[in-house]
C-alpha atoms as an extended CHARMM CRD file, in Angstrom:
* protein
*
       299  EXT
         1         1  UNK       CA             77.3340000000      111.9290000000       89.5020000000  PROA      1               0.0000000000
         2         2  UNK       CA             79.7480000000      113.1210000000       91.5310000000  PROA      2               0.0000000000
         3         3  UNK       CA             80.5370000000      110.9910000000       94.3850000000  PROA      3               0.0000000000
         4         4  UNK       CA             80.0680000000      111.9520000000       97.2280000000  PROA      4               0.0000000000
         5         5  UNK       CA             83.2830000000      112.1900000000       99.4580000000  PROA      5               0.0000000000
         6         6  UNK       CA             81.4000000000      112.2720000000      102.8670000000  PROA      6               0.0000000000
         7         7  UNK       CA             79.6310000000      109.6300000000      102.2970000000  PROA      7               0.0000000000
         8         8  UNK       CA             82.2050000000      107.8150000000      101.1760000000  PROA      8               0.0000000000
         9         9  UNK       CA             83.7070000000      108.0840000000      104.6140000000  PROA      9               0.0000000000
        10        10  UNK       CA             80.3280000000      107.2760000000      105.9710000000  PROA      10              0.0000000000
        11        11  UNK       CA             80.7800000000      104.2360000000      104.0140000000  PROA      11              0.0000000000
        12        12  UNK       CA             84.0810000000      103.0310000000      105.1150000000  PROA      12              0.0000000000
        13        13  UNK       CA             83.1970000000      103.2300000000      108.4330000000  PROA      13              0.0000000000
        14        14  UNK       CA             80.5090000000      101.0200000000      107.7740000000  PROA      14              0.0000000000
        15        15  UNK       CA             82.5280000000       98.5900000000      105.9250000000  PROA      15              0.0000000000
        16        16  UNK       CA             85.5010000000       99.1030000000      108.3370000000  PROA      16              0.0000000000
        17        17  UNK       CA             82.6750000000       97.6420000000      111.6460000000  PROA      17              0.0000000000
        18        18  UNK       CA             79.8510000000       95.9000000000      109.3890000000  PROA      18              0.0000000000
        19        19  UNK       CA             78.4350000000       97.0970000000      112.0010000000  PROA      19              0.0000000000
        20        20  UNK       CA             75.7680000000      100.6170000000      111.8490000000  PROA      20              0.0000000000
        21        21  UNK       CA             75.7010000000      101.3040000000      114.7770000000  PROA      21              0.0000000000
        22        22  UNK       CA             79.5750000000      100.9660000000      116.2930000000  PROA      22              0.0000000000
        23        23  UNK       CA             80.3130000000      102.7130000000      112.9350000000  PROA      23              0.0000000000
        24        24  UNK       CA             77.6410000000      105.8600000000      113.8100000000  PROA      24              0.0000000000
        25        25  UNK       CA             80.0940000000      106.5090000000      117.6500000000  PROA      25              0.0000000000
        26        26  UNK       CA             83.3010000000      105.9750000000      115.7470000000  PROA      26              0.0000000000
        27        27  UNK       CA             81.8760000000      108.6730000000      112.9100000000  PROA      27              0.0000000000
        28        28  UNK       CA             80.5320000000      110.4900000000      115.6990000000  PROA      28              0.0000000000
        29        29  UNK       CA             76.9610000000      110.4680000000      114.2440000000  PROA      29              0.0000000000
        30        30  UNK       CA             73.1220000000      109.5900000000      114.6600000000  PROA      30              0.0000000000
        31        31  UNK       CA             72.3730000000      105.9030000000      113.8790000000  PROA      31              0.0000000000
        32        32  UNK       CA             69.5830000000      106.7230000000      111.8180000000  PROA      32              0.0000000000
        33        33  UNK       CA             70.6730000000      109.9480000000      109.9510000000  PROA      33              0.0000000000
        34        34  UNK       CA             74.0670000000      107.2020000000      109.1460000000  PROA      34              0.0000000000
        35        35  UNK       CA             71.5260000000      105.0800000000      107.7080000000  PROA      35              0.0000000000
        36        36  UNK       CA             70.4450000000      107.4340000000      105.0970000000  PROA      36              0.0000000000
        37        37  UNK       CA             73.5520000000      108.7710000000      104.1100000000  PROA      37              0.0000000000
        38        38  UNK       CA             74.5020000000      104.8500000000      102.3990000000  PROA      38              0.0000000000
        39        39  UNK       CA             71.3730000000      104.6290000000      101.3610000000  PROA      39              0.0000000000
        40        40  UNK       CA             72.7400000000      107.6580000000       99.4470000000  PROA      40              0.0000000000
        41        41  UNK       CA             74.9700000000      106.4110000000       98.2610000000  PROA      41              0.0000000000
        42        42  UNK       CA             73.4320000000      102.8760000000       97.0150000000  PROA      42              0.0000000000
        43        43  UNK       CA             71.1060000000      105.4150000000       95.2230000000  PROA      43              0.0000000000
        44        44  UNK       CA             73.6430000000      107.6460000000       93.9260000000  PROA      44              0.0000000000
        45        45  UNK       CA             75.5980000000      104.1290000000       92.4830000000  PROA      45              0.0000000000
        46        46  UNK       CA             72.4890000000      102.4000000000       91.7260000000  PROA      46              0.0000000000
        47        47  UNK       CA             73.5640000000       99.1400000000       93.3720000000  PROA      47              0.0000000000
        48        48  UNK       CA             73.5850000000       97.9350000000       96.9530000000  PROA      48              0.0000000000
        49        49  UNK       CA             76.0950000000       98.1240000000       98.8980000000  PROA      49              0.0000000000
        50        50  UNK       CA             75.2040000000       95.9930000000      102.3870000000  PROA      50              0.0000000000
        51        51  UNK       CA             72.9220000000       93.3010000000      103.0500000000  PROA      51              0.0000000000
        52        52  UNK       CA             70.9970000000       93.6910000000      106.2740000000  PROA      52              0.0000000000
        53        53  UNK       CA             69.7840000000       90.3940000000      108.2470000000  PROA      53              0.0000000000
        54        54  UNK       CA             69.1780000000       88.8710000000      111.2060000000  PROA      54              0.0000000000
        55        55  UNK       CA             73.1930000000       87.8040000000      110.9570000000  PROA      55              0.0000000000
        56        56  UNK       CA             74.5080000000       90.6530000000      110.9370000000  PROA      56              0.0000000000
        57        57  UNK       CA             75.9080000000       93.1180000000      107.8230000000  PROA      57              0.0000000000
        58        58  UNK       CA             77.5870000000       91.9300000000      105.6130000000  PROA      58              0.0000000000
        59        59  UNK       CA             79.6950000000       93.2270000000      102.0660000000  PROA      59              0.0000000000
        60        60  UNK       CA             77.2390000000       92.2700000000       98.9930000000  PROA      60              0.0000000000
        61        61  UNK       CA             80.0190000000       92.0850000000       95.7340000000  PROA      61              0.0000000000
        62        62  UNK       CA             79.4860000000       96.4300000000       94.6000000000  PROA      62              0.0000000000
        63        63  UNK       CA             80.5100000000       96.9550000000       98.1940000000  PROA      63              0.0000000000
        64        64  UNK       CA             83.8060000000       94.8120000000       98.2290000000  PROA      64              0.0000000000
        65        65  UNK       CA             84.4700000000       96.4640000000       94.8270000000  PROA      65              0.0000000000
        66        66  UNK       CA             83.9970000000       99.8800000000       96.6640000000  PROA      66              0.0000000000
        67        67  UNK       CA             86.3740000000       99.3660000000       99.4510000000  PROA      67              0.0000000000
        68        68  UNK       CA             88.6950000000       98.1460000000       97.5000000000  PROA      68              0.0000000000
        69        69  UNK       CA             88.7640000000      101.5770000000       95.5450000000  PROA      69              0.0000000000
        70        70  UNK       CA             87.9020000000      104.3140000000       97.9370000000  PROA      70              0.0000000000
        71        71  UNK       CA             90.9020000000      103.8220000000      100.1300000000  PROA      71              0.0000000000
        72        72  UNK       CA             92.4930000000      105.5270000000       97.8610000000  PROA      72              0.0000000000
        73        73  UNK       CA             90.1670000000      107.8560000000       96.1380000000  PROA      73              0.0000000000
        74        74  UNK       CA             89.9170000000      109.3860000000       99.4680000000  PROA      74              0.0000000000
        75        75  UNK       CA             93.9760000000      109.5570000000       99.7790000000  PROA      75              0.0000000000
        76        76  UNK       CA             93.7950000000      111.2570000000       96.5180000000  PROA      76              0.0000000000
        77        77  UNK       CA             91.8650000000      114.3410000000       98.3700000000  PROA      77              0.0000000000
        78        78  UNK       CA             93.9440000000      115.0740000000      100.7500000000  PROA      78              0.0000000000
        79        79  UNK       CA             97.0850000000      114.3570000000       99.0750000000  PROA      79              0.0000000000
        80        80  UNK       CA             95.0690000000      117.3900000000       96.3230000000  PROA      80              0.0000000000
        81        81  UNK       CA             94.3780000000      120.0890000000       99.9500000000  PROA      81              0.0000000000
        82        82  UNK       CA             98.5480000000      119.1590000000      100.8980000000  PROA      82              0.0000000000
        83        83  UNK       CA             99.7990000000      120.1190000000       97.6060000000  PROA      83              0.0000000000
        84        84  UNK       CA             97.5010000000      123.6710000000       97.6120000000  PROA      84              0.0000000000
        85        85  UNK       CA             98.9500000000      123.7270000000      101.2930000000  PROA      85              0.0000000000
        86        86  UNK       CA            102.3810000000      124.0000000000      100.3120000000  PROA      86              0.0000000000
        87        87  UNK       CA            101.8590000000      125.7260000000       96.7600000000  PROA      87              0.0000000000
        88        88  UNK       CA            100.0310000000      128.4640000000       98.5180000000  PROA      88              0.0000000000
        89        89  UNK       CA            103.2800000000      129.2350000000      101.2720000000  PROA      89              0.0000000000
        90        90  UNK       CA            105.1360000000      128.8650000000       96.9780000000  PROA      90              0.0000000000
        91        91  UNK       CA            107.7120000000      126.7480000000       98.0890000000  PROA      91              0.0000000000
        92        92  UNK       CA            108.3180000000      124.8170000000       95.5000000000  PROA      92              0.0000000000
        93        93  UNK       CA            109.2720000000      121.1080000000       97.4760000000  PROA      93              0.0000000000
        94        94  UNK       CA            109.5140000000      117.6930000000       96.0450000000  PROA      94              0.0000000000
        95        95  UNK       CA            109.3480000000      115.2440000000       98.2200000000  PROA      95              0.0000000000
        96        96  UNK       CA            110.8620000000      112.0350000000       97.8960000000  PROA      96              0.0000000000
        97        97  UNK       CA            110.4770000000      108.5680000000      100.6190000000  PROA      97              0.0000000000
        98        98  UNK       CA            112.9160000000      105.4730000000      100.1180000000  PROA      98              0.0000000000
        99        99  UNK       CA            113.3920000000      102.1090000000      101.8660000000  PROA      99              0.0000000000
       100       100  UNK       CA            116.4160000000      101.2570000000      104.4660000000  PROA      100             0.0000000000
       101       101  UNK       CA            119.0480000000      100.2470000000      101.9730000000  PROA      101             0.0000000000
       102       102  UNK       CA            117.9170000000      102.8890000000       98.5840000000  PROA      102             0.0000000000
       103       103  UNK       CA            120.7440000000      105.4060000000       98.2590000000  PROA      103             0.0000000000
       104       104  UNK       CA            118.2470000000      108.8070000000       96.7130000000  PROA      104             0.0000000000
       105       105  UNK       CA            121.5920000000      111.3680000000       96.2800000000  PROA      105             0.0000000000
       106       106  UNK       CA            122.4240000000      110.2600000000       92.6240000000  PROA      106             0.0000000000
       107       107  UNK       CA            118.4540000000      110.6100000000       91.6810000000  PROA      107             0.0000000000
       108       108  UNK       CA            118.4010000000      113.3650000000       93.5650000000  PROA      108             0.0000000000
       109       109  UNK       CA            121.8880000000      115.3520000000       92.0360000000  PROA      109             0.0000000000
       110       110  UNK       CA            120.1800000000      114.2840000000       88.3560000000  PROA      110             0.0000000000
       111       111  UNK       CA            116.8080000000      116.4200000000       89.3420000000  PROA      111             0.0000000000
       112       112  UNK       CA            118.1950000000      118.9550000000       91.0210000000  PROA      112             0.0000000000
       113       113  UNK       CA            120.8040000000      119.7850000000       88.1610000000  PROA      113             0.0000000000
       114       114  UNK       CA            117.2800000000      120.7470000000       85.9400000000  PROA      114             0.0000000000
       115       115  UNK       CA            115.8200000000      122.0910000000       88.9540000000  PROA      115             0.0000000000
       116       116  UNK       CA            117.8840000000      124.1560000000       91.0210000000  PROA      116             0.0000000000
       117       117  UNK       CA            115.3950000000      126.1800000000       92.4120000000  PROA      117             0.0000000000
       118       118  UNK       CA            112.8100000000      123.2230000000       93.7520000000  PROA      118             0.0000000000
       119       119  UNK       CA            113.9270000000      121.2580000000       97.0670000000  PROA      119             0.0000000000
       120       120  UNK       CA            113.9980000000      117.9580000000       97.3820000000  PROA      120             0.0000000000
       121       121  UNK       CA            112.8390000000      116.2610000000      100.2800000000  PROA      121             0.0000000000
       122       122  UNK       CA            114.0730000000      113.3610000000      101.5410000000  PROA      122             0.0000000000
       123       123  UNK       CA            112.2640000000      110.6000000000      104.4630000000  PROA      123             0.0000000000
       124       124  UNK       CA            112.3940000000      106.7670000000      105.2280000000  PROA      124             0.0000000000
       125       125  UNK       CA            109.1780000000      105.0200000000      104.7510000000  PROA      125             0.0000000000
       126       126  UNK       CA            109.1840000000      101.4230000000      106.7350000000  PROA      126             0.0000000000
       127       127  UNK       CA            106.8500000000       98.9550000000      105.0590000000  PROA      127             0.0000000000
       128       128  UNK       CA            103.5350000000       99.2400000000      105.6740000000  PROA      128             0.0000000000
       129       129  UNK       CA            103.6550000000      103.2470000000      104.8650000000  PROA      129             0.0000000000
       130       130  UNK       CA            105.1110000000      102.9390000000      101.1570000000  PROA      130             0.0000000000
       131       131  UNK       CA            101.5550000000      102.9980000000       99.2460000000  PROA      131             0.0000000000
       132       132  UNK       CA             99.5700000000      105.1320000000      101.8750000000  PROA      132             0.0000000000
       133       133  UNK       CA            102.1590000000      107.8610000000      102.5480000000  PROA      133             0.0000000000
       134       134  UNK       CA            101.7000000000      107.8930000000       97.8010000000  PROA      134             0.0000000000
       135       135  UNK       CA             98.4350000000      107.9530000000       97.7510000000  PROA      135             0.0000000000
       136       136  UNK       CA             97.4250000000      110.4650000000      101.0570000000  PROA      136             0.0000000000
       137       137  UNK       CA             99.8970000000      112.8810000000       99.6890000000  PROA      137             0.0000000000
       138       138  UNK       CA            103.0230000000      112.8390000000      101.8150000000  PROA      138             0.0000000000
       139       139  UNK       CA            105.3630000000      112.1860000000      100.0760000000  PROA      139             0.0000000000
       140       140  UNK       CA            105.7580000000      112.2010000000       96.0060000000  PROA      140             0.0000000000
       141       141  UNK       CA            107.5730000000      109.0800000000       95.0750000000  PROA      141             0.0000000000
       142       142  UNK       CA            108.7130000000      106.8560000000       96.4530000000  PROA      142             0.0000000000
       143       143  UNK       CA            111.2780000000      104.0110000000       96.3080000000  PROA      143             0.0000000000
       144       144  UNK       CA            109.9950000000      101.0010000000       97.3420000000  PROA      144             0.0000000000
       145       145  UNK       CA            110.0870000000       97.0170000000       97.9900000000  PROA      145             0.0000000000
       146       146  UNK       CA            107.9270000000       94.7260000000       96.6710000000  PROA      146             0.0000000000
       147       147  UNK       CA            105.4080000000       93.1550000000       97.7740000000  PROA      147             0.0000000000
       148       148  UNK       CA            103.4540000000       96.2730000000       98.0290000000  PROA      148             0.0000000000
       149       149  UNK       CA             99.6180000000       97.2030000000       97.4850000000  PROA      149             0.0000000000
       150       150  UNK       CA             99.2500000000       98.6860000000       93.7850000000  PROA      150             0.0000000000
       151       151  UNK       CA             95.8980000000      100.1800000000       93.9510000000  PROA      151             0.0000000000
       152       152  UNK       CA             95.8670000000      103.6090000000       93.0520000000  PROA      152             0.0000000000
       153       153  UNK       CA             99.5540000000      103.0030000000       92.3310000000  PROA      153             0.0000000000
       154       154  UNK       CA            102.6500000000      103.1550000000       89.0020000000  PROA      154             0.0000000000
       155       155  UNK       CA            104.9620000000      101.4060000000       89.9590000000  PROA      155             0.0000000000
       156       156  UNK       CA            108.2930000000      101.1280000000       87.5900000000  PROA      156             0.0000000000
       157       157  UNK       CA            110.7480000000       98.1150000000       88.3950000000  PROA      157             0.0000000000
       158       158  UNK       CA            114.4330000000      100.3470000000       88.9720000000  PROA      158             0.0000000000
       159       159  UNK       CA            116.6610000000       97.3220000000       89.2870000000  PROA      159             0.0000000000
       160       160  UNK       CA            117.0010000000       94.0830000000       91.5650000000  PROA      160             0.0000000000
       161       161  UNK       CA            119.4360000000       93.4010000000       94.2180000000  PROA      161             0.0000000000
       162       162  UNK       CA            120.2580000000       89.8560000000       96.3540000000  PROA      162             0.0000000000
       163       163  UNK       CA            118.1960000000       88.7520000000       99.2480000000  PROA      163             0.0000000000
       164       164  UNK       CA            119.2810000000       87.3960000000      102.4570000000  PROA      164             0.0000000000
       165       165  UNK       CA            118.1120000000       85.4170000000      105.2900000000  PROA      165             0.0000000000
       166       166  UNK       CA            118.2980000000       87.1920000000      109.0890000000  PROA      166             0.0000000000
       167       167  UNK       CA            119.1930000000       84.4060000000      110.9740000000  PROA      167             0.0000000000
       168       168  UNK       CA            119.8970000000       85.2430000000      115.1570000000  PROA      168             0.0000000000
       169       169  UNK       CA            123.3520000000       85.3360000000      116.0520000000  PROA      169             0.0000000000
       170       170  UNK       CA            124.0910000000       82.3570000000      117.8890000000  PROA      170             0.0000000000
       171       171  UNK       CA            121.5270000000       79.8670000000      114.9530000000  PROA      171             0.0000000000
       172       172  UNK       CA            123.5960000000       77.2620000000      113.0910000000  PROA      172             0.0000000000
       173       173  UNK       CA            123.8370000000       78.6310000000      109.6680000000  PROA      173             0.0000000000
       174       174  UNK       CA            124.8590000000       82.2460000000      110.5280000000  PROA      174             0.0000000000
       175       175  UNK       CA            128.3180000000       82.9480000000      110.0210000000  PROA      175             0.0000000000
       176       176  UNK       CA            128.3810000000       80.6430000000      106.7540000000  PROA      176             0.0000000000
       177       177  UNK       CA            129.0030000000       82.1170000000      103.5090000000  PROA      177             0.0000000000
       178       178  UNK       CA            125.7310000000       81.7810000000      101.8290000000  PROA      178             0.0000000000
       179       179  UNK       CA            122.6960000000       78.4990000000      102.2720000000  PROA      179             0.0000000000
       180       180  UNK       CA            120.5240000000       76.8410000000      100.4810000000  PROA      180             0.0000000000
       181       181  UNK       CA            115.9790000000       76.8280000000      100.4970000000  PROA      181             0.0000000000
       182       182  UNK       CA            116.7630000000       73.0170000000      102.2600000000  PROA      182             0.0000000000
       183       183  UNK       CA            119.2760000000       74.0080000000      104.7370000000  PROA      183             0.0000000000
       184       184  UNK       CA            116.0580000000       76.3870000000      105.9340000000  PROA      184             0.0000000000
       185       185  UNK       CA            113.5610000000       74.3140000000      105.2160000000  PROA      185             0.0000000000
       186       186  UNK       CA            111.0310000000       73.7740000000      108.5990000000  PROA      186             0.0000000000
       187       187  UNK       CA            112.1700000000       76.9340000000      110.1780000000  PROA      187             0.0000000000
       188       188  UNK       CA            109.5280000000       79.5920000000      111.7530000000  PROA      188             0.0000000000
       189       189  UNK       CA            108.8070000000       82.1780000000      109.8120000000  PROA      189             0.0000000000
       190       190  UNK       CA            108.9150000000       85.9970000000      110.2160000000  PROA      190             0.0000000000
       191       191  UNK       CA            107.1780000000       88.2590000000      107.5680000000  PROA      191             0.0000000000
       192       192  UNK       CA            105.4730000000       91.4810000000      106.8780000000  PROA      192             0.0000000000
       193       193  UNK       CA            101.4600000000       91.8540000000      107.4340000000  PROA      193             0.0000000000
       194       194  UNK       CA            100.3850000000       93.0490000000      105.1400000000  PROA      194             0.0000000000
       195       195  UNK       CA            100.7950000000       91.9050000000      100.5280000000  PROA      195             0.0000000000
       196       196  UNK       CA            101.6650000000       88.2310000000      100.7780000000  PROA      196             0.0000000000
       197       197  UNK       CA            102.7450000000       88.4210000000       97.5270000000  PROA      197             0.0000000000
       198       198  UNK       CA            105.5280000000       89.0510000000       94.9720000000  PROA      198             0.0000000000
       199       199  UNK       CA            105.3570000000       88.2730000000       91.3680000000  PROA      199             0.0000000000
       200       200  UNK       CA            109.1320000000       86.5660000000       91.8630000000  PROA      200             0.0000000000
       201       201  UNK       CA            108.6940000000       84.9530000000       95.0240000000  PROA      201             0.0000000000
       202       202  UNK       CA            106.4230000000       82.3680000000       96.0710000000  PROA      202             0.0000000000
       203       203  UNK       CA            103.6440000000       83.5140000000       98.5560000000  PROA      203             0.0000000000
       204       204  UNK       CA            104.5610000000       83.5910000000      101.6980000000  PROA      204             0.0000000000
       205       205  UNK       CA            102.8560000000       80.8930000000      104.3140000000  PROA      205             0.0000000000
       206       206  UNK       CA             99.6420000000       80.7760000000      106.1140000000  PROA      206             0.0000000000
       207       207  UNK       CA            101.4650000000       79.8410000000      109.3530000000  PROA      207             0.0000000000
       208       208  UNK       CA            104.2370000000       81.8740000000      110.7900000000  PROA      208             0.0000000000
       209       209  UNK       CA            104.5140000000       85.4950000000      112.6320000000  PROA      209             0.0000000000
       210       210  UNK       CA            103.9200000000       88.5170000000      111.1850000000  PROA      210             0.0000000000
       211       211  UNK       CA            104.6740000000       92.1480000000      111.9180000000  PROA      211             0.0000000000
       212       212  UNK       CA            105.0330000000       95.7260000000      111.0120000000  PROA      212             0.0000000000
       213       213  UNK       CA            108.2040000000       97.0450000000      110.3520000000  PROA      213             0.0000000000
       214       214  UNK       CA            112.5530000000       95.9960000000      109.9650000000  PROA      214             0.0000000000
       215       215  UNK       CA            112.7940000000       96.9430000000      113.3730000000  PROA      215             0.0000000000
       216       216  UNK       CA            110.0560000000       94.9120000000      114.6800000000  PROA      216             0.0000000000
       217       217  UNK       CA            111.3000000000       92.0830000000      112.5850000000  PROA      217             0.0000000000
       218       218  UNK       CA            115.0900000000       91.5910000000      113.6320000000  PROA      218             0.0000000000
       219       219  UNK       CA            113.5450000000       91.9710000000      117.5100000000  PROA      219             0.0000000000
       220       220  UNK       CA            111.7020000000       88.5490000000      116.6860000000  PROA      220             0.0000000000
       221       221  UNK       CA            114.9640000000       87.0470000000      114.9870000000  PROA      221             0.0000000000
       222       222  UNK       CA            117.6800000000       88.0260000000      117.5520000000  PROA      222             0.0000000000
       223       223  UNK       CA            115.4540000000       87.1140000000      120.2940000000  PROA      223             0.0000000000
       224       224  UNK       CA            114.6330000000       83.5040000000      118.4220000000  PROA      224             0.0000000000
       225       225  UNK       CA            111.1550000000       83.6810000000      117.2740000000  PROA      225             0.0000000000
       226       226  UNK       CA            111.9160000000       82.5510000000      113.1250000000  PROA      226             0.0000000000
       227       227  UNK       CA            114.1470000000       83.4610000000      110.7180000000  PROA      227             0.0000000000
       228       228  UNK       CA            113.1030000000       86.4670000000      107.7330000000  PROA      228             0.0000000000
       229       229  UNK       CA            114.2520000000       88.0280000000      105.2100000000  PROA      229             0.0000000000
       230       230  UNK       CA            116.0860000000       91.5070000000      103.5660000000  PROA      230             0.0000000000
       231       231  UNK       CA            117.0710000000       93.6300000000      100.5970000000  PROA      231             0.0000000000
       232       232  UNK       CA            121.8430000000       92.8830000000      100.8310000000  PROA      232             0.0000000000
       233       233  UNK       CA            121.4090000000       97.0320000000      100.7790000000  PROA      233             0.0000000000
       234       234  UNK       CA            119.6590000000       96.9450000000      103.7100000000  PROA      234             0.0000000000
       235       235  UNK       CA            122.1010000000       95.1350000000      105.8300000000  PROA      235             0.0000000000
       236       236  UNK       CA            123.8490000000       97.3630000000      106.6820000000  PROA      236             0.0000000000
       237       237  UNK       CA            122.0390000000       99.7350000000      107.8400000000  PROA      237             0.0000000000
       238       238  UNK       CA            120.5440000000       96.7950000000      110.3760000000  PROA      238             0.0000000000
       239       239  UNK       CA            124.2840000000       95.7960000000      111.5770000000  PROA      239             0.0000000000
       240       240  UNK       CA            123.6530000000       93.7920000000      114.9970000000  PROA      240             0.0000000000
       241       241  UNK       CA            125.9150000000       91.3070000000      116.7410000000  PROA      241             0.0000000000
       242       242  UNK       CA            122.8340000000       89.4060000000      117.6990000000  PROA      242             0.0000000000
       243       243  UNK       CA            121.6650000000       88.1490000000      114.2710000000  PROA      243             0.0000000000
       244       244  UNK       CA            123.4610000000       87.4500000000      111.3890000000  PROA      244             0.0000000000
       245       245  UNK       CA            123.2080000000       87.7060000000      107.0620000000  PROA      245             0.0000000000
       246       246  UNK       CA            123.2980000000       85.3370000000      105.2900000000  PROA      246             0.0000000000
       247       247  UNK       CA            122.9170000000       85.1950000000      101.0990000000  PROA      247             0.0000000000
       248       248  UNK       CA            120.3360000000       82.8110000000       99.8580000000  PROA      248             0.0000000000
       249       249  UNK       CA            121.1880000000       81.8190000000       95.9080000000  PROA      249             0.0000000000
       250       250  UNK       CA            118.0870000000       79.6820000000       95.3260000000  PROA      250             0.0000000000
       251       251  UNK       CA            115.9740000000       82.7030000000       96.2090000000  PROA      251             0.0000000000
       252       252  UNK       CA            114.4150000000       85.4700000000       93.6160000000  PROA      252             0.0000000000
       253       253  UNK       CA            116.4450000000       88.7470000000       94.2850000000  PROA      253             0.0000000000
       254       254  UNK       CA            114.8730000000       91.1780000000       95.5070000000  PROA      254             0.0000000000
       255       255  UNK       CA            112.4270000000       94.1790000000       93.3970000000  PROA      255             0.0000000000
       256       256  UNK       CA            112.9760000000       97.7050000000       93.5180000000  PROA      256             0.0000000000
       257       257  UNK       CA            110.8890000000      100.0520000000       91.9560000000  PROA      257             0.0000000000
       258       258  UNK       CA            109.8460000000      103.4580000000       92.1180000000  PROA      258             0.0000000000
       259       259  UNK       CA            106.1430000000      104.3760000000       93.0840000000  PROA      259             0.0000000000
       260       260  UNK       CA            104.2200000000      106.8400000000       92.6950000000  PROA      260             0.0000000000
       261       261  UNK       CA            100.2230000000      107.6390000000       93.1890000000  PROA      261             0.0000000000
       262       262  UNK       CA             98.3640000000      107.0550000000       89.7570000000  PROA      262             0.0000000000
       263       263  UNK       CA             95.8120000000      109.7130000000       89.7600000000  PROA      263             0.0000000000
       264       264  UNK       CA             99.5440000000      112.2840000000       90.2920000000  PROA      264             0.0000000000
       265       265  UNK       CA             99.7270000000      114.2860000000       87.4280000000  PROA      265             0.0000000000
       266       266  UNK       CA            103.5830000000      116.3420000000       87.2620000000  PROA      266             0.0000000000
       267       267  UNK       CA            105.9460000000      117.5650000000       85.4730000000  PROA      267             0.0000000000
       268       268  UNK       CA            108.2920000000      117.4590000000       87.9560000000  PROA      268             0.0000000000
       269       269  UNK       CA            107.0420000000      114.2570000000       89.4990000000  PROA      269             0.0000000000
       270       270  UNK       CA            107.7990000000      113.1620000000       85.6330000000  PROA      270             0.0000000000
       271       271  UNK       CA            110.9840000000      114.2630000000       85.1920000000  PROA      271             0.0000000000
       272       272  UNK       CA            112.0600000000      112.7510000000       88.5800000000  PROA      272             0.0000000000
       273       273  UNK       CA            110.7990000000      109.4230000000       87.7460000000  PROA      273             0.0000000000
       274       274  UNK       CA            113.1980000000      109.9010000000       84.6240000000  PROA      274             0.0000000000
       275       275  UNK       CA            115.5770000000      110.6170000000       86.6750000000  PROA      275             0.0000000000
       276       276  UNK       CA            115.7140000000      107.7490000000       88.7700000000  PROA      276             0.0000000000
       277       277  UNK       CA            115.3160000000      105.2500000000       85.8090000000  PROA      277             0.0000000000
       278       278  UNK       CA            118.8140000000      106.7800000000       84.2290000000  PROA      278             0.0000000000
       279       279  UNK       CA            120.7270000000      106.4720000000       87.2970000000  PROA      279             0.0000000000
       280       280  UNK       CA            118.9130000000      103.5950000000       88.0870000000  PROA      280             0.0000000000
       281       281  UNK       CA            122.1150000000      101.0830000000       87.6840000000  PROA      281             0.0000000000
       282       282  UNK       CA            124.0900000000      103.7980000000       89.9360000000  PROA      282             0.0000000000
       283       283  UNK       CA            121.4450000000      103.2200000000       93.0680000000  PROA      283             0.0000000000
       284       284  UNK       CA            122.4740000000       99.7970000000       92.5590000000  PROA      284             0.0000000000
       285       285  UNK       CA            125.8750000000       99.7280000000       93.2520000000  PROA      285             0.0000000000
       286       286  UNK       CA            126.2090000000      102.1510000000       95.1570000000  PROA      286             0.0000000000
       287       287  UNK       CA            123.8770000000      100.2120000000       98.0880000000  PROA      287             0.0000000000
       288       288  UNK       CA            125.3220000000       96.7070000000       97.2820000000  PROA      288             0.0000000000
       289       289  UNK       CA            128.6560000000       98.9400000000       97.7460000000  PROA      289             0.0000000000
       290       290  UNK       CA            127.9950000000       99.6790000000      101.1680000000  PROA      290             0.0000000000
       291       291  UNK       CA            126.7300000000       96.6220000000      102.0540000000  PROA      291             0.0000000000
       292       292  UNK       CA            130.5670000000       95.1090000000      100.9270000000  PROA      292             0.0000000000
       293       293  UNK       CA            132.0320000000       97.7280000000      101.9990000000  PROA      293             0.0000000000
       294       294  UNK       CA            129.7290000000       97.0690000000      105.5020000000  PROA      294             0.0000000000
       295       295  UNK       CA            130.5420000000       92.9150000000      105.0840000000  PROA      295             0.0000000000
       296       296  UNK       CA            133.7500000000       92.8550000000      104.4260000000  PROA      296             0.0000000000
       297       297  UNK       CA            133.7830000000       94.9910000000      108.1520000000  PROA      297             0.0000000000
       298       298  UNK       CA            132.5410000000       92.4370000000      109.9030000000  PROA      298             0.0000000000
       299       299  UNK       CA            134.8880000000       89.6230000000      108.7440000000  PROA      299             0.0000000000
């Protein structure tokens, strides 16, 4: 049985709205048409996806499973279209995304030595862009920081780096050589919205301010609304007078990984992954050297 991508898009609209009328409006189709398409998809899959009663629309267990799988599947289809379009132009390019503070040059140089005819395009990605940009093909490979939603991805650990607490400049702990977890007890927290667990770190607390992107996080910290955490190499790119970075040796380190779409098969991508793994130690040293240099400059 071949899944109809159009029906999957209809399903996602209903699953997000949990309302057939509002989903139909968003899709610009009549509600009876949408209902027929969902029934057809349920028949294709041999399982009910929604329960409908006087209380509203609710996903079934099968519906929740399809919701988890449909996003990466549709993103993968979009990625295929992007790659075909690029290939039609006759160009050979590899798009590499990176988080702030992670040097791409060591791996890019090693890769280009083997593929001098391939242009490596680098693009900075934000925390909430990591998985979506890989799944929809805007980037082929991404240097990412955990946590990340790994559904539909292959994630390869590369190296770790110390975690720093971000404090307002006037905070009682700002400027110290290091602090402990006990020192930070009871402080309000600013976290990224989204995946809330780290394989080597305690779950994020339910309380605290949730934000998108590093810049937004730092704005809230500078305004005194809470404290947060970043990897050490990020600090050199976000140096500002109204915040202070202090090491917290007790905390599990920040994990830097390389991620690709699980559905993507490409010798070029495989060769870049090989280059990234081979140069991981150099990449870590570059990022930490810059952070150390920035720290000395501020002293």
